[in-house]
Coordinates of N, CA and C in Angstrom, one line a residue:
X357 N 0.8 -1.2 0.0 CA 0.0 0.0 0.0 C 0.9 1.2 0.0
X358 N 0.6 2.2 -0.9 CA 1.4 3.4 -1.0 C 1.0 4.4 0.0
X359 N 1.9 5.2 0.4 CA 1.6 6.4 1.3 C 1.0 7.5 0.5
X360 N -0.2 7.9 1.0 CA -0.9 9.0 0.2 C -0.4 10.4 0.7
X361 N 0.0 11.2 -0.1 CA 0.3 12.6 0.2 C -0.9 13.5 0.2
X362 N -0.9 14.6 0.9 CA -1.9 15.6 0.8 C -2.0 16.1 -0.5
X363 N -3.2 16.0 -1.2 CA -3.3 16.6 -2.5 C -3.1 18.1 -2.6
X364 N -3.4 18.8 -1.5 CA -3.2 20.2 -1.4 C -1.7 20.6 -1.5
X365 N -0.8 19.7 -0.9 CA 0.6 19.9 -1.0 C 1.0 19.7 -2.5
X366 N 0.4 18.7 -3.1 CA 0.8 18.4 -4.5 C 0.4 19.5 -5.4
X367 N -0.7 20.1 -5.3 CA -1.2 21.2 -6.2 C -0.6 22.6 -5.8
X368 N 0.1 22.6 -4.7 CA 0.7 23.9 -4.3 C 1.8 24.4 -5.2
X369 N 2.5 23.4 -5.9 CA 3.6 23.8 -6.8 C 3.0 24.1 -8.2
X370 N 3.4 25.3 -8.8 CA 3.0 25.7 -10.1 C 3.3 24.7 -11.2
X371 N 4.4 24.1 -11.2 CA 4.8 23.1 -12.2 C 3.9 21.9 -12.2
X372 N 3.5 21.4 -10.9 CA 2.6 20.3 -10.8 C 1.2 20.7 -11.3
X373 N 0.8 21.9 -11.0 CA -0.5 22.3 -11.6 C -0.5 22.3 -13.0
X374 N 0.6 22.8 -13.7 CA 0.8 22.8 -15.1 C 0.7 21.3 -15.7
X375 N 1.4 20.4 -15.0 CA 1.3 19.0 -15.4 C -0.1 18.5 -15.4
X376 N -0.9 18.9 -14.4 CA -2.3 18.4 -14.3 C -3.0 19.0 -15.4
X377 N -2.8 20.3 -15.8 CA -3.5 21.0 -16.8 C -3.2 20.3 -18.2
X378 N -1.9 19.9 -18.4 CA -1.5 19.2 -19.6 C -2.2 17.9 -19.7
X379 N -2.4 17.2 -18.6 CA -3.0 15.9 -18.6 C -4.6 16.0 -18.8
X380 N -5.1 17.2 -18.7 CA -6.6 17.3 -19.0 C -6.8 17.2 -20.5
X381 N -5.8 17.4 -21.3 CA -5.9 17.2 -22.8 C -5.8 15.8 -23.2
X382 N -4.9 15.0 -22.6 CA -4.7 13.7 -23.0 C -3.6 13.0 -22.1
X383 N -3.6 11.7 -22.0 CA -2.5 11.1 -21.2 C -1.2 11.3 -22.0
X384 N -0.1 11.3 -21.2 CA 1.2 11.7 -21.8 C 2.3 10.8 -21.1
X385 N 3.4 10.6 -21.8 CA 4.5 10.0 -21.2 C 5.3 11.1 -20.4
X386 N 6.2 10.6 -19.5 CA 7.0 11.5 -18.7 C 7.8 12.3 -19.7
X387 N 8.4 11.7 -20.7 CA 9.2 12.4 -21.7 C 8.3 13.5 -22.4
X388 N 7.1 13.1 -22.7 CA 6.2 14.1 -23.4 C 5.9 15.3 -22.5
X389 N 5.7 15.0 -21.2 CA 5.5 16.1 -20.2 C 6.7 16.9 -20.1
X390 N 7.9 16.3 -20.0 CA 9.1 17.0 -19.8 C 9.4 18.0 -20.9
X391 N 8.9 17.7 -22.1 CA 9.1 18.6 -23.3 C 8.4 19.9 -23.1
X392 N 7.5 20.0 -22.2 CA 6.8 21.3 -22.0 C 7.4 22.2 -20.9
X393 N 8.5 21.7 -20.3 CA 9.1 22.5 -19.2 C 10.6 22.8 -19.5
X394 N 11.1 23.8 -18.8 CA 12.5 24.1 -18.9 C 13.1 23.5 -17.6
X395 N 13.0 22.2 -17.5 CA 13.7 21.5 -16.4 C 14.0 20.1 -16.9
X396 N 14.8 19.4 -16.1 CA 15.3 18.1 -16.5 C 14.2 17.1 -16.4
X397 N 14.4 16.0 -17.2 CA 13.4 14.9 -17.1 C 13.3 14.3 -15.7
X398 N 14.5 14.2 -14.9 CA 14.4 13.7 -13.6 C 13.5 14.6 -12.7
X399 N 13.7 16.0 -12.9 CA 12.9 16.9 -12.1 C 11.4 16.7 -12.4
X400 N 11.0 16.5 -13.7 CA 9.6 16.3 -14.0 C 9.1 15.0 -13.4
X401 N 10.0 13.9 -13.5 CA 9.7 12.6 -12.8 C 9.4 12.8 -11.4
X402 N 10.1 13.6 -10.7 CA 9.9 13.9 -9.2 C 8.5 14.5 -9.0
X403 N 8.2 15.4 -9.9 CA 6.8 16.1 -9.8 C 5.7 15.1 -10.1
X404 N 5.9 14.2 -11.1 CA 5.0 13.2 -11.4 C 4.8 12.3 -10.2
X405 N 5.9 11.9 -9.5 CA 5.8 11.0 -8.4 C 5.0 11.6 -7.3
X406 N 5.1 12.9 -7.1 CA 4.3 13.6 -6.0 C 2.9 13.6 -6.4
X407 N 2.5 13.9 -7.7 CA 1.1 13.8 -8.1 C 0.5 12.4 -8.0
X408 N 1.4 11.4 -8.3 CA 0.9 10.0 -8.2 C 0.8 9.6 -6.7
X409 N 1.7 10.0 -5.8 CA 1.6 9.7 -4.4 C 0.4 10.4 -3.7
X410 N 0.0 11.5 -4.3 CA -1.2 12.3 -3.8 C -2.5 11.7 -4.4
X411 N -2.4 10.7 -5.3 CA -3.6 10.1 -5.9 C -4.2 10.9 -7.0
X412 N -3.5 12.0 -7.5 CA -4.1 12.8 -8.5 C -4.0 12.3 -9.9
X413 N -2.9 11.4 -10.1 CA -2.7 10.8 -11.4 C -2.5 9.3 -11.2
X414 N -2.7 8.6 -12.3 CA -2.3 7.2 -12.3 C -1.3 7.1 -13.4
X415 N -0.5 6.0 -13.3 CA 0.6 5.7 -14.3 C 0.3 4.3 -14.9
X416 N 0.2 4.2 -16.1 CA 0.0 2.9 -16.8 C 1.2 2.6 -17.7
X417 N 1.7 1.4 -17.5 CA 2.8 0.9 -18.4 C 2.2 0.4 -19.7
X418 N 2.7 0.9 -20.8 CA 2.3 0.3 -22.1 C 3.6 0.1 -22.9
X419 N 3.9 -1.2 -22.9 CA 5.2 -1.5 -23.5 C 6.3 -0.9 -22.7
X420 N 7.2 -0.2 -23.4 CA 8.3 0.4 -22.7 C 8.0 1.8 -22.2
X421 N 6.9 2.3 -22.5 CA 6.4 3.7 -22.1 C 5.6 3.6 -20.8
X422 N 5.7 4.7 -20.0 CA 4.9 4.9 -18.9 C 4.0 6.1 -19.1
X423 N 2.7 5.9 -19.2 CA 1.7 7.0 -19.4 C 1.1 7.5 -18.2
X424 N 1.0 8.8 -18.1 CA 0.4 9.5 -17.0 C -1.0 10.0 -17.4
X425 N -1.9 9.8 -16.6 CA -3.3 10.4 -16.8 C -3.9 10.7 -15.5
X426 N -4.9 11.6 -15.6 CA -5.6 12.0 -14.4 C -6.4 10.9 -13.8
X427 N -6.3 10.8 -12.4 CA -7.1 9.8 -11.7 C -8.6 10.2 -11.6
X428 N -9.5 9.4 -12.0 CA -10.9 9.8 -12.0 C -11.4 10.2 -10.6
X429 N -10.9 9.6 -9.5 CA -11.3 10.0 -8.1 C -10.3 10.8 -7.4
X430 N -9.2 11.2 -8.1 CA -8.1 11.9 -7.4 C -8.4 13.2 -6.8
X431 N -9.4 13.9 -7.3 CA -9.7 15.3 -6.9 C -10.9 15.3 -5.9
X432 N -11.4 14.1 -5.5 CA -12.6 14.1 -4.7 C -12.4 14.9 -3.4
X433 N -11.3 14.7 -2.7 CA -11.1 15.4 -1.4 C -11.0 16.9 -1.6
X434 N -10.3 17.3 -2.7 CA -10.2 18.8 -3.0 C -11.6 19.3 -3.3
X435 N -12.4 18.6 -4.1 CA -13.7 19.0 -4.5 C -14.6 19.1 -3.2
X436 N -14.5 18.1 -2.3 CA -15.3 18.2 -1.1 C -14.9 19.4 -0.2
X437 N -13.7 19.7 -0.1 CA -13.2 20.8 0.7 C -13.7 22.1 0.1
X438 N -13.6 22.2 -1.2 CA -14.0 23.4 -1.9 C -15.5 23.5 -1.8
X439 N -16.2 22.4 -1.9 CA -17.7 22.4 -1.8 C -18.2 23.0 -0.5
X440 N -17.5 22.7 0.6 CA -17.8 23.2 1.9 C -17.8 24.8 1.8
X441 N -16.8 25.3 1.3 CA -16.7 26.8 1.2 C -17.6 27.4 0.2
X442 N -17.9 26.6 -0.9 CA -18.9 27.1 -1.9 C -20.3 27.2 -1.2
X443 N -20.7 26.2 -0.4 CA -21.9 26.2 0.3 C -21.9 27.3 1.4
X444 N -20.8 27.5 2.1 CA -20.7 28.5 3.1 C -21.0 29.9 2.4
X445 N -20.3 30.2 1.3 CA -20.5 31.5 0.6 C -21.9 31.7 0.1
X446 N -22.5 30.6 -0.5 CA -23.8 30.7 -1.0 C -24.8 31.0 0.1
X447 N -24.6 30.4 1.3 CA -25.5 30.7 2.5 C -25.3 32.1 2.9
X448 N -24.1 32.6 2.9 CA -23.9 34.0 3.3 C -24.6 35.0 2.3
X449 N -24.4 34.7 1.0 CA -25.0 35.6 0.0 C -26.6 35.5 0.1
X450 N -27.1 34.3 0.4 CA -28.6 34.1 0.5 C -29.1 34.9 1.8
X451 N -28.3 34.9 2.8 CA -28.7 35.7 4.0 C -28.7 37.1 3.7
X452 N -27.6 37.6 3.0 CA -27.6 39.0 2.6 C -28.8 39.4 1.7
X453 N -29.1 38.5 0.8 CA -30.2 38.8 -0.1 C -31.5 38.9 0.7
X454 N -31.7 38.0 1.6 CA -32.9 38.0 2.5 C -32.9 39.2 3.3
X455 N -31.8 39.7 3.9 CA -31.8 40.9 4.6 C -32.2 42.1 3.8
X456 N -31.5 42.2 2.6 CA -31.8 43.3 1.7 C -33.3 43.4 1.3
X457 N -33.8 42.1 1.0 CA -35.2 42.1 0.6 C -36.1 42.5 1.8
X458 N -35.8 42.1 3.0 CA -36.6 42.5 4.2 C -36.5 44.0 4.4
X459 N -35.4 44.6 4.2 CA -35.2 46.0 4.4 C -35.9 46.9 3.3
X460 N -36.0 46.3 2.1 CA -36.6 47.1 1.0 C -38.1 47.0 1.0
X461 N -38.7 46.1 1.8 CA -40.2 46.0 1.8 C -40.8 47.3 2.4
X462 N -41.9 47.8 1.8 CA -42.5 49.0 2.3 C -43.1 48.8 3.6
X463 N -43.1 49.7 4.4 CA -43.7 49.6 5.8 C -45.1 49.8 5.8

């Protein structure tokens, strides 16, 4: 069983966020990903490992190539966390709307 890293730590780095964005287009090899960055292939591999350990991507071996792709369930914890604050702000705005409507009613 692999140790799972905090997905928020994984997405804190701009290069890792860019890797995730590239993987929204299609699965890619590590060499393919490395071609998009001004860093060494080993540096890209380290970023890929962090994303993998956080459960955000999966890696499939196809012959001699290793393909990276987004994990279908990888962003669930991030989505849930953001959903909490989305609900929080929707409630705050609804309360403000209710207050403004109450104050604008004629006496």
